[in-house]
Short mmCIF file of C-alpha atoms and ligand atoms in Angstrom, two decimals:
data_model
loop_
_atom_site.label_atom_id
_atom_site.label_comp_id
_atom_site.label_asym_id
_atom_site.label_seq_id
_atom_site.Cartn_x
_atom_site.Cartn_y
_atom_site.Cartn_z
CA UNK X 58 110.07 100.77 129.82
CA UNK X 59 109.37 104.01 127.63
CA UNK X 60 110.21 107.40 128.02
CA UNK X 61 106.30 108.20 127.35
CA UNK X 62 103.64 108.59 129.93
CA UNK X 63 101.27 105.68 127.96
CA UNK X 64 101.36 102.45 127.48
CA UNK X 65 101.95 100.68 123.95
CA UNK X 66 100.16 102.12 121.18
CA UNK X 67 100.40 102.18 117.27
CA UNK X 68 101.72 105.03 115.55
CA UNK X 69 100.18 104.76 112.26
CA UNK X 70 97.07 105.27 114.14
CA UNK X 71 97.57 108.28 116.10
CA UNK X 72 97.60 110.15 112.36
CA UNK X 73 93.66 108.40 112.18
CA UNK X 74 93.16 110.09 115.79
CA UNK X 75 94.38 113.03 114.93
CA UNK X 76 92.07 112.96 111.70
CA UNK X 77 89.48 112.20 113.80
CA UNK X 78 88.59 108.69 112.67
CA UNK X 79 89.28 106.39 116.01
CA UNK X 80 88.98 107.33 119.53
CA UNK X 81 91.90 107.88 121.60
CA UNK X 82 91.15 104.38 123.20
CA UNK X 83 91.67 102.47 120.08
CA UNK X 84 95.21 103.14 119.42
CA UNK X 85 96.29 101.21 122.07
CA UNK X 86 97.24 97.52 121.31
CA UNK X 87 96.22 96.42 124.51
CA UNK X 88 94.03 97.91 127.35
CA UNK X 89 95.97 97.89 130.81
CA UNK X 90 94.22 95.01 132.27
CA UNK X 91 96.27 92.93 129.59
CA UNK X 92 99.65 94.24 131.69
CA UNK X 93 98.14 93.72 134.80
CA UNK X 94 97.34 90.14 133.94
CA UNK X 95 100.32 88.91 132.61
CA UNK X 96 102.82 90.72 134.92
CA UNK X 97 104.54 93.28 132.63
CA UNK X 98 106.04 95.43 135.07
CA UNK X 99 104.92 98.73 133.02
CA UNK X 100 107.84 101.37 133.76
CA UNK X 101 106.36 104.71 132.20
CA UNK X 102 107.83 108.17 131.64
CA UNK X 103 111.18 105.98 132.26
CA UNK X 104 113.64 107.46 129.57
CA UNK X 105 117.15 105.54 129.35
CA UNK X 106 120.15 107.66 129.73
CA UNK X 107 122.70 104.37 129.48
CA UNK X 108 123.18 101.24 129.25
CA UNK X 109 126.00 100.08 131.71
CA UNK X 110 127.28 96.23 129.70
CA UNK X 111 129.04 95.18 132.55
CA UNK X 112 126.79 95.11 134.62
CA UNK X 113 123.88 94.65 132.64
CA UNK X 114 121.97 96.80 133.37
CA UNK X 115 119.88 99.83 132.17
CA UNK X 116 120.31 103.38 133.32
CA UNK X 117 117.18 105.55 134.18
CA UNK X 118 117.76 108.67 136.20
CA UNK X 119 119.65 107.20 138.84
CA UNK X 120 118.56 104.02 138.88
CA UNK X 121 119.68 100.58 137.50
CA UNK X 122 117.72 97.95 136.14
CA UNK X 123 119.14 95.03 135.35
CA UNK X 124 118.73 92.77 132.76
CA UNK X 125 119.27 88.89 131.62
CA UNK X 126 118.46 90.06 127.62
CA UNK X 127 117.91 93.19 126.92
CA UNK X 128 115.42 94.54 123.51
CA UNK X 129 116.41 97.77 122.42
CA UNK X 130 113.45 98.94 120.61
CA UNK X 131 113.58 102.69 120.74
CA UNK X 132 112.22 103.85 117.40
CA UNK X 133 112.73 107.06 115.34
CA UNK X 134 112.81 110.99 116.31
CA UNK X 135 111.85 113.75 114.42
CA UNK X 136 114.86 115.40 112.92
CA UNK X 137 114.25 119.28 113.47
CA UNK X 138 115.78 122.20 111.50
CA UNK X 139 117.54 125.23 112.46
CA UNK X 140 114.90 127.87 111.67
CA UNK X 141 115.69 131.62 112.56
CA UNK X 142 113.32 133.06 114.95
CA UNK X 143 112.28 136.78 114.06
CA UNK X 144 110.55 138.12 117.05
CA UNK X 145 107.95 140.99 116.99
CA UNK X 146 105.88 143.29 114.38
CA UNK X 147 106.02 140.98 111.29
CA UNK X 148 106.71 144.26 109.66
CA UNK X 149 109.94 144.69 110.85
CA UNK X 150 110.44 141.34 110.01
CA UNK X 151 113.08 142.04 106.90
CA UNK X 152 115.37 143.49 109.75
CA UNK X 153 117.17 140.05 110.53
CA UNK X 154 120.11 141.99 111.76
CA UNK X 155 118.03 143.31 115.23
CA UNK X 156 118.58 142.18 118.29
CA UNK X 157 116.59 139.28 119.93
CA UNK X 158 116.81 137.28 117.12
CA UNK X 159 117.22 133.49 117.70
CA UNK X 160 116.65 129.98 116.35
CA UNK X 161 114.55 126.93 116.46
CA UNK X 162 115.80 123.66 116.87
CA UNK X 163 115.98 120.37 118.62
CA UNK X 164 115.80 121.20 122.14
CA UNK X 165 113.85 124.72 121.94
CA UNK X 166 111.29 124.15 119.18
CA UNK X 167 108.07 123.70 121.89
CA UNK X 168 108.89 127.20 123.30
CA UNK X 169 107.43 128.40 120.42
CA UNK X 170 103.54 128.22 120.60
CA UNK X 171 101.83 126.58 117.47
CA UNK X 172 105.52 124.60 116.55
CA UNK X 173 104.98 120.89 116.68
CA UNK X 174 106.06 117.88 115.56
CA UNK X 175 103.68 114.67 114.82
CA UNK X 176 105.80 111.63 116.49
CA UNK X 177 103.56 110.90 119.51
CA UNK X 178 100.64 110.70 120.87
CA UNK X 179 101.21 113.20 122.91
CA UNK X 180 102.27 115.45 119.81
CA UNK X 181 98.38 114.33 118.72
CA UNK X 182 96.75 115.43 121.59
CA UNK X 183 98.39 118.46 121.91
CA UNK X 184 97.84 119.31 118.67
CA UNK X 185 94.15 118.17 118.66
CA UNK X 186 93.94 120.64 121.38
CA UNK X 187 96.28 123.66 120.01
CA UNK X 188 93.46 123.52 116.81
CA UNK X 189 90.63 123.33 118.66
CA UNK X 190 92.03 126.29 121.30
CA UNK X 191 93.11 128.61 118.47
CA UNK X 192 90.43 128.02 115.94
CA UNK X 193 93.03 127.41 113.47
CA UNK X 194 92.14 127.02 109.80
CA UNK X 195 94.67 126.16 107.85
CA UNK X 196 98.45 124.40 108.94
CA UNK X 197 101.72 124.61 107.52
CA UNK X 198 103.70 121.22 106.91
CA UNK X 199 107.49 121.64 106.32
CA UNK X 200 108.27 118.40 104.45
CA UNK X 201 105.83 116.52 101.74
CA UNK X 202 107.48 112.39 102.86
CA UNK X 203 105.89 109.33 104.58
CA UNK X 204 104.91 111.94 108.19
CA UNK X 205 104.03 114.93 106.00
CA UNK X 206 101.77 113.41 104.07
CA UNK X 207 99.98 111.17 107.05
CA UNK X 208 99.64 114.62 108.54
CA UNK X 209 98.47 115.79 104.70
CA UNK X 210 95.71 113.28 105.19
CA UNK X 211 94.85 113.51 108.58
CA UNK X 212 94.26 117.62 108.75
CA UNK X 213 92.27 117.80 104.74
CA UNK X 214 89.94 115.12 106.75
CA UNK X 215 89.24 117.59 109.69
CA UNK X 216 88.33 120.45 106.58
CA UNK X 217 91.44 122.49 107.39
CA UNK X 218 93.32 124.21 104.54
CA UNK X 219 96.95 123.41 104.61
CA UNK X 220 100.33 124.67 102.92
CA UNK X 221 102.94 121.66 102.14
CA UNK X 222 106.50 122.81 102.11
CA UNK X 223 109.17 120.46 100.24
CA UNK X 224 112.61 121.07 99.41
CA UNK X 225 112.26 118.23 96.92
CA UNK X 226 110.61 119.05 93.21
CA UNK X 227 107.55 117.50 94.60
CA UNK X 228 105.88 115.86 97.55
CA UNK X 229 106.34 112.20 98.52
CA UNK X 230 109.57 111.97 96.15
CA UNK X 231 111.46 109.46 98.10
CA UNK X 232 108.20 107.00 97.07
CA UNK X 233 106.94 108.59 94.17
CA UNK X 234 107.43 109.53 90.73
CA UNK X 235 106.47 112.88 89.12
CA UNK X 236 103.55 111.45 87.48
CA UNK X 237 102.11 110.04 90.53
CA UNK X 238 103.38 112.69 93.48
CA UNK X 239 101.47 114.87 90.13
CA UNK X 240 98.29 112.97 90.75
CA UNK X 241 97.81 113.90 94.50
CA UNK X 242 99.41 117.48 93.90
CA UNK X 243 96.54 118.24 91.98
CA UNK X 244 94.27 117.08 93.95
CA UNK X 245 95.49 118.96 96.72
CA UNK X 246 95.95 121.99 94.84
CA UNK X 247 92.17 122.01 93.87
CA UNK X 248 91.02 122.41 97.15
CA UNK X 249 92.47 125.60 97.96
CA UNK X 250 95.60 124.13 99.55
CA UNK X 251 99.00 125.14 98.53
CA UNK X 252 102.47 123.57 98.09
CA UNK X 253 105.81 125.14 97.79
CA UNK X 254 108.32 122.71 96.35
CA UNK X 255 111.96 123.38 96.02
CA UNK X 256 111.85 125.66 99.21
CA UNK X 257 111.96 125.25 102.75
CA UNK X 258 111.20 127.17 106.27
CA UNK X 259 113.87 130.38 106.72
CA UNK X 260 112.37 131.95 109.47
CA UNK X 261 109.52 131.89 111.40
CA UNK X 262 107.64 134.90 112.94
CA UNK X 263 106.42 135.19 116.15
CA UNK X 264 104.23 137.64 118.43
CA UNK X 265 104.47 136.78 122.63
CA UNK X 266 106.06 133.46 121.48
CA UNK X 267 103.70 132.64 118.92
CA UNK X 268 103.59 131.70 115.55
CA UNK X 269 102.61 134.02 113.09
CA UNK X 270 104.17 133.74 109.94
CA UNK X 271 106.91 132.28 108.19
CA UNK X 272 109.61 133.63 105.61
CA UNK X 273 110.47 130.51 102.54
CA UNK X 274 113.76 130.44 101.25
CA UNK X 275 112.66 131.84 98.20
CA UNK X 276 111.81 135.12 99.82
CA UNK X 277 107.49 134.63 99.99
CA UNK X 278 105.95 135.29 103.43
CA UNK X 279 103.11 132.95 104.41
CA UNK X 280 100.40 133.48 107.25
CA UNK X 281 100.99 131.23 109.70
CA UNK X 282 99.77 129.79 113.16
CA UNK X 283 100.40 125.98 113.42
CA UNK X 284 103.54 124.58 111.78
CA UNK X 285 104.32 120.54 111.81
CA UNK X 286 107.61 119.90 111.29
CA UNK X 287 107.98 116.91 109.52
CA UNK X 288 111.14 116.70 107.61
CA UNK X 289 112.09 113.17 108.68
CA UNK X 290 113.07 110.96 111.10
CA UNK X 291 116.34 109.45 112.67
CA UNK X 292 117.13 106.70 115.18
CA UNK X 293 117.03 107.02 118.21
CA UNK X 294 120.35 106.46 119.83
CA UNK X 295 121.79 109.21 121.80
CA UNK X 296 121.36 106.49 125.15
CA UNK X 297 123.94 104.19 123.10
CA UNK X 298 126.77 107.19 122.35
CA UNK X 299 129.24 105.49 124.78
CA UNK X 300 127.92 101.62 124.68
CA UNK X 301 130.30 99.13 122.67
CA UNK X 302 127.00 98.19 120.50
CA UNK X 303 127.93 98.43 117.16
CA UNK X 304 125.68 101.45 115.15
CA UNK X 305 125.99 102.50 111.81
CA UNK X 306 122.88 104.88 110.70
CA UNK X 307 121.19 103.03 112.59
CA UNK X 308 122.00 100.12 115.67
CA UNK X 309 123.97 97.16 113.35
CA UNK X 310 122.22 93.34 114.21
CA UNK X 311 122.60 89.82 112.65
CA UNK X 312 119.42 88.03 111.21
CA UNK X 313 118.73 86.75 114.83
CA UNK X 314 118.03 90.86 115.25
CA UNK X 315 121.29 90.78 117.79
CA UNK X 316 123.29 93.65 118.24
CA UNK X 317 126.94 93.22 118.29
CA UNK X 318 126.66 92.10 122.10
CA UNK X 319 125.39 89.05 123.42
CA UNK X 320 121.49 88.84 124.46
CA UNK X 321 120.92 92.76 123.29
CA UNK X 322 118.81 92.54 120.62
CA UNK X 323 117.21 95.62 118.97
CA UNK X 324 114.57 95.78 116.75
CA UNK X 325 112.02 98.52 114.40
CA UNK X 326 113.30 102.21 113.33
CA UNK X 327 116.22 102.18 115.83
CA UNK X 328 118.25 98.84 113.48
CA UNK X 329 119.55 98.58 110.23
CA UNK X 330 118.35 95.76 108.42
CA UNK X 331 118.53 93.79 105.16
CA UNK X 332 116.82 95.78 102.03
CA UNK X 333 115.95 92.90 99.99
CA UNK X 334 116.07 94.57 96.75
CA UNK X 335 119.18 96.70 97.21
CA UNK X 336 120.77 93.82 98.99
CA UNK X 337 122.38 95.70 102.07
CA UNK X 338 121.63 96.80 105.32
CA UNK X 339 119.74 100.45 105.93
CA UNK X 340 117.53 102.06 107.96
CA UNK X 341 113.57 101.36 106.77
CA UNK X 342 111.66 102.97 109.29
CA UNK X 343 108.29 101.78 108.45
CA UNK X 344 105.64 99.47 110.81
CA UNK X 345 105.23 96.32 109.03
CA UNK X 346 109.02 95.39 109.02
CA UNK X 347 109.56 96.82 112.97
CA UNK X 348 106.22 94.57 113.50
CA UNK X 349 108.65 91.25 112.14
CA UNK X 350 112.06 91.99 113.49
CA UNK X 351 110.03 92.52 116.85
CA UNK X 352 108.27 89.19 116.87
CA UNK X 353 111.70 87.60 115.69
CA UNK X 354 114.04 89.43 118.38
CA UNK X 355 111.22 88.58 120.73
CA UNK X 356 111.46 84.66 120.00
CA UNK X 357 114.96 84.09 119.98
CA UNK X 358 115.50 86.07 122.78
CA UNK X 359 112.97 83.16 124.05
CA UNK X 360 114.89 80.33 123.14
CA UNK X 361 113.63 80.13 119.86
CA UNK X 362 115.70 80.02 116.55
CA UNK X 363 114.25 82.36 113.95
CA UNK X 364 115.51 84.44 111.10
CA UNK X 365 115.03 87.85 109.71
CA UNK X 366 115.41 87.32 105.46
CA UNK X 367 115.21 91.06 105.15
CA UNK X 368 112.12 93.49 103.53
CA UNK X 369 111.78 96.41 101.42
CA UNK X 370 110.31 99.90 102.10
CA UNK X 371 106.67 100.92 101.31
CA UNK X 372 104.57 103.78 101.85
CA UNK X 373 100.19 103.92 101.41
CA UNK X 374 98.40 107.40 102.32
CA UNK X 375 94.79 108.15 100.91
CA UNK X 376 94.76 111.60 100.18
CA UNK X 377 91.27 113.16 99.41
CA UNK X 378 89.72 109.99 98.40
CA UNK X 379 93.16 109.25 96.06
CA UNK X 380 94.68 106.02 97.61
CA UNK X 381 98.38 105.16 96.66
CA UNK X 382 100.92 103.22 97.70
CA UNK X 383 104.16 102.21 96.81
CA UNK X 384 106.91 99.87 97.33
CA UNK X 385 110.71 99.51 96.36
CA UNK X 386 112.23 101.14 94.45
CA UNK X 387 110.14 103.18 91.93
CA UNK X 388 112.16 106.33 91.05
CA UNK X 389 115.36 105.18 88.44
CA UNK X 390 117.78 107.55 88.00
CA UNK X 391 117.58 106.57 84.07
CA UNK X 392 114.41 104.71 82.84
CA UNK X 393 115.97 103.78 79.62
CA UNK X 394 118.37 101.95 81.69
CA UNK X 395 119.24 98.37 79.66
CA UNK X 396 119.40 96.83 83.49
CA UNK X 397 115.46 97.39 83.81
CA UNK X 398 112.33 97.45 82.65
CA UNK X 399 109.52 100.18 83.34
CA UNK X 400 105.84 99.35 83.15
CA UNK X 401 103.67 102.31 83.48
CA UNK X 402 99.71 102.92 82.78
CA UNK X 403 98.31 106.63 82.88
CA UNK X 404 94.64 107.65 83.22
CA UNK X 405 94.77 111.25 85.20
CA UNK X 406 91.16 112.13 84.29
CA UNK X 407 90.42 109.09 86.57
CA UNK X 408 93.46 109.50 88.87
CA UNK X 409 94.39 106.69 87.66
CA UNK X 410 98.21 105.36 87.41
CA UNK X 411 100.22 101.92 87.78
CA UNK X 412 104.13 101.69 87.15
CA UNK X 413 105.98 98.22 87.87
CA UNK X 414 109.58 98.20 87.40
CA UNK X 415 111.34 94.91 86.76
CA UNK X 416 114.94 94.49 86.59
CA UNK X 417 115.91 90.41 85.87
CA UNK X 418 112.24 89.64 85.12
CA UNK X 419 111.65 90.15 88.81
CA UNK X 420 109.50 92.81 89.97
CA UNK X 421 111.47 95.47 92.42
CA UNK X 422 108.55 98.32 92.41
CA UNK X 423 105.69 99.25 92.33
CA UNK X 424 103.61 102.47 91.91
CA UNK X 425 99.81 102.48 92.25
CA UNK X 426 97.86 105.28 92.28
CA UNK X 427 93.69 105.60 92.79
CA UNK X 428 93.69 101.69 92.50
CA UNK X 429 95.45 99.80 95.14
CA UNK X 430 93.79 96.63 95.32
CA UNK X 431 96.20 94.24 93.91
CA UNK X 432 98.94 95.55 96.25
CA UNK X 433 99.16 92.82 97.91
CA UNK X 434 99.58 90.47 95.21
CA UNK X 435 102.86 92.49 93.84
CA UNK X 436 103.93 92.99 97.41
CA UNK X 437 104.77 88.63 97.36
CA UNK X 438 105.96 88.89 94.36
CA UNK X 439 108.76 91.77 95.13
CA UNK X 440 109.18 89.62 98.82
CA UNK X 441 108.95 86.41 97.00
CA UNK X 442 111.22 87.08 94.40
CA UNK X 443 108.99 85.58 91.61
CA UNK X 444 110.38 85.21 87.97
CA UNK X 445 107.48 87.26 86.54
CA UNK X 446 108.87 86.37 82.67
CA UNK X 447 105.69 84.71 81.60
CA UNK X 448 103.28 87.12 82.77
CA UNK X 449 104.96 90.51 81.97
CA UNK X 450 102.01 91.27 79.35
CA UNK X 451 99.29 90.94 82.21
CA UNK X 452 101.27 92.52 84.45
CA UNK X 453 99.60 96.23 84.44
CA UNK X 454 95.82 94.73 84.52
CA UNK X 455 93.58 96.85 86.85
CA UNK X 456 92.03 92.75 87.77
CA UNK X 457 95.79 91.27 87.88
CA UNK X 458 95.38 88.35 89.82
CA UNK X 459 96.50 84.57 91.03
CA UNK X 460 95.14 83.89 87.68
CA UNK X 461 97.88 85.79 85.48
CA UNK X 462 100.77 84.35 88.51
CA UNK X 463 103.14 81.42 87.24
CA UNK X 464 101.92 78.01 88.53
CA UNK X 465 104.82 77.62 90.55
CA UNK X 466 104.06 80.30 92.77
CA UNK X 467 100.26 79.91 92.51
CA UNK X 468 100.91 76.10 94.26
CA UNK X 469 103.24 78.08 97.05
CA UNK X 470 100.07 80.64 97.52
CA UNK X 471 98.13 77.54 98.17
CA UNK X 472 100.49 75.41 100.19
CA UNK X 473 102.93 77.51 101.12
CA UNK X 474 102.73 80.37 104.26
CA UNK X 475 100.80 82.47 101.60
CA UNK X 476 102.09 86.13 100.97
CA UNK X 477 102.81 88.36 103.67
CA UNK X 478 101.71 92.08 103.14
C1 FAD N 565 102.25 109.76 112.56
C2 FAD N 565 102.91 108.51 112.06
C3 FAD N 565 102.26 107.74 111.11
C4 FAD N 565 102.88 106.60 110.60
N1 FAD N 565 102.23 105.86 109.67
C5 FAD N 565 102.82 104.76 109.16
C6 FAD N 565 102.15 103.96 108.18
O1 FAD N 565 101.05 104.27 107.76
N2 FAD N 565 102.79 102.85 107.71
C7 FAD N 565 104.02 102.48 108.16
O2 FAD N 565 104.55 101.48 107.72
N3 FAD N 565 104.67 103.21 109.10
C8 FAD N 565 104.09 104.33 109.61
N4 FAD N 565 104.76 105.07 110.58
C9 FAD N 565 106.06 104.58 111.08
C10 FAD N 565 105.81 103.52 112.18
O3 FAD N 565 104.98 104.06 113.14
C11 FAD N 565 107.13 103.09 112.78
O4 FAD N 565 107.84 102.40 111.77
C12 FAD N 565 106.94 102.18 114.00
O5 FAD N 565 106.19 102.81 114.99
C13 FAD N 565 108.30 101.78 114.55
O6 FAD N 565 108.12 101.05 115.73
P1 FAD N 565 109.27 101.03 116.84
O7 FAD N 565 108.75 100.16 117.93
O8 FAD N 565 110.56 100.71 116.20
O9 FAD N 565 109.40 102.54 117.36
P2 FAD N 565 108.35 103.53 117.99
O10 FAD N 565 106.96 103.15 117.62
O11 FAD N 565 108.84 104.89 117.62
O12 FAD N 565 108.52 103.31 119.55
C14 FAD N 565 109.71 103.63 120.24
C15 FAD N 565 109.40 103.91 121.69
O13 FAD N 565 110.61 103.95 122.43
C16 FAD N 565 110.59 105.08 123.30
N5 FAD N 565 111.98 105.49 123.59
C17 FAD N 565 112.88 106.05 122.76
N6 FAD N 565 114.07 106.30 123.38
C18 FAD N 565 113.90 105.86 124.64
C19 FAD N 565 114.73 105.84 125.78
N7 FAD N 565 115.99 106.29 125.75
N8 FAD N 565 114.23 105.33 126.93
C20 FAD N 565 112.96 104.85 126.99
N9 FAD N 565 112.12 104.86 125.94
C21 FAD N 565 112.57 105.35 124.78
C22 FAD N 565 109.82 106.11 122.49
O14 FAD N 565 109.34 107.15 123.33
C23 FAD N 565 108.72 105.25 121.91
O15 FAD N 565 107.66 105.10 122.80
C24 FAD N 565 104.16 106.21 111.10
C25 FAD N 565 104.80 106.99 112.07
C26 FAD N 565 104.19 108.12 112.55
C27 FAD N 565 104.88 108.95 113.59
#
């Protein structure tokens, strides 16, 4: 069951719909037929309130459904901001002390035409439609990480101008360094677009409860009549608030992807899981890893015994023809630290950049920036835990390949499960 009014569909994608790259058919992972013929009783626009352990069972509205094993797989909402609302003659707007003033937040923010969030697919198709409506040129995008930037991407590829605002010192800093975040900034920057770091969102304007402007923290007014909020996202657990299921940040399982009760399992952006290179649980709220702990809560909650051995966060966006990604961690508080070392090549007439930081001759991240096609190759060797010590020399090669890998690990690639991207 889902609180949304569609079936299953991928979230990475709607940012390719929205950039108008797919049709809305293609992000679905499977057309409705595929329900129909293997009995999925599909409970839409079914949001749960509770779940009731004793008597196993699930609360929507006033109805229980009840349950042998139970998947919590609720995902990640936006986390919204308290933004002041200045209502009226934008020239009047310095007068914060008049009446009528108000605030945005988390349960008023889509009174406000123009104020959105990109989370759904409905958020997508609302938004396709608010552009299209309202002729707008240009968007503002309050936060520069993994959403901001997909919504970076998607809106440069429809040809609108957009302003990026980051309270970080630059976009995309959770994932990359200066030199790269630099890279794309530029970029950016040349096409007419703007970016405000080290500011946020005070106040937003509006005229008949639309957008029209907003006020940054460091005092500039911008025009303004689309804003995507996009400052991050949390689990989502408010359903859970009174349930004895253990949560920490996030809902707390073992490597069978069980929650602290028998046969609930939970699995994606909602769990806590093993970070492989900072060795303890967190929240990593990206696809590939909700992708595994799905298939592995699905399985044993089958019958089946299978493990989760943990994963790592990474982040890819292709912005204006620049494609990066990056993986663990990248950004050392101290890159002279003894502990680690820091491979880095630089080319920014071509765009061009590559950083690979090792720490026991084992590589734990990786920065690549206008080049990305050896990703996968690092990506087993972070996940594989590969001694790299022979091969450190090669290891920033644009061609770096099985060739330059130690022959232990090239015999796994051939024999073993391969590496998993
Ligand atoms: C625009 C966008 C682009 C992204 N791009 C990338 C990318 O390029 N690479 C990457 O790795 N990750 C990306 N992500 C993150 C990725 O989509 C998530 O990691 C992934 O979708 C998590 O899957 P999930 O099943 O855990 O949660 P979700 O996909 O969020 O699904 C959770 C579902 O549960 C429903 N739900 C929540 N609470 C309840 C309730 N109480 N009752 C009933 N239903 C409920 C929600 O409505 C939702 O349908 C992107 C995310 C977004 C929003």
């Amino acid at each position: 069951m889902t609180s949304e009014s569609c079936f299953s569909y991928s979230k990475p994608l709607i940012a390719y719909y929205l950039a108008e790259k797919i049709k809305l058919d293609d992000v679905y992972f499977k057309k409705q037929s595929f329900y129909i013929t293997n009995k999925v009783n599909l409970r839409l626009k079914s949001e749960v309130k509770q779940i009731d352990l004793e008597n196993r069972a699930v609360v929507v509205g006033d109805n229980k459904i009840y349950f042998n094993k139970l998947l919590i797989a609720s995902g990640g909402k936006p986390i919204i901001p308290k933004i002041g609302i200045v209502r009226g003659n934008s020239e009047k707007l310095d007068n914060l002390q008049e009446p009528g003033n108000a605030f945005i937040g988390p349960t008023n923010y889509k009174s406000i035409d123009g104020v959105f969030t990109l989370n759904t697919l409905e958020d997508v198709v609302e938004l396709r439609n608010y552009i299209k409506e309202n002729e707008i040129k240009k968007v503002s995008i309050l936060g520069g990480g993994l959403i901001g930037s997909k919504a970076v991407e998607a809106f440069l590829e429809i040809g609108l101008k957009i302003d990026i605002i980051e309270l970080s010192d630059r976009i995309l800093s959770a994932s990359l360094d200066r030199k790269a975040s630099g890279i794309i900034e530029n970029k950016i920057k040349s096409m007419g677009s703007n970016i405000f770091t080290e500011n946020t969102v005070d106040k937003i304007y509006t005229e008949e409860q639309k957008i029209t402007g907003l006020m940054l923290r460091d005092g500039r007014k911008v025009d303004c009549n689309l804003l995507v909020l996009a400052i991050g996202v949390k689990p989502n657990l408010d359903f859970l608030s009174n349930s004895k299921i253990k949560l920490n940040k996030g809902i707390v399982v073992d490597s069978y992807m069980q929650t602290t009760q028998n046969d609930i399992f939970a699995a994606g952006d909602v769990v806590d899981s093993l970070d492989i290179i900072l060795e303890k649980d967190r929240n990593i709220a990206i696809w590939p890893l909700a992708v595994r702990q799905g298939a592995i809560a699905g399985a044993n909650m089958a019958g089946k015994q299978r493990e989760y051995s943990g994963g790592f966060f990474m982040n890819s966006v292709e912005i204006l023809n620049i494609p990066s990604i990056s993986m663990g961690l990248t950004n050392l508080q101290d890159e002279a630290d003894k502990n680690f070392e820091v491979f880095k090549s630089f080319k920014p007439e071509e765009n061009l950049y590559r950083k690979i930081v090792i720490k026991e001759n084992k590589i734990i991240g990786v920065i690549l920036v206008g080049n990305i096609e050896r990703a996968g190759i690092y990506c087993g060797l972070i996940r594989n835990k590969i001694n790299i010590s022979n091969v450190k020399d090669n290891i920033l090669m644009e061609d770096f390949g099985i060739i330059q890998l130690p022959e232990e690990y090239r015999k796994h690639l051939v024999v073993g499960n391969g590496i998993e991207v």
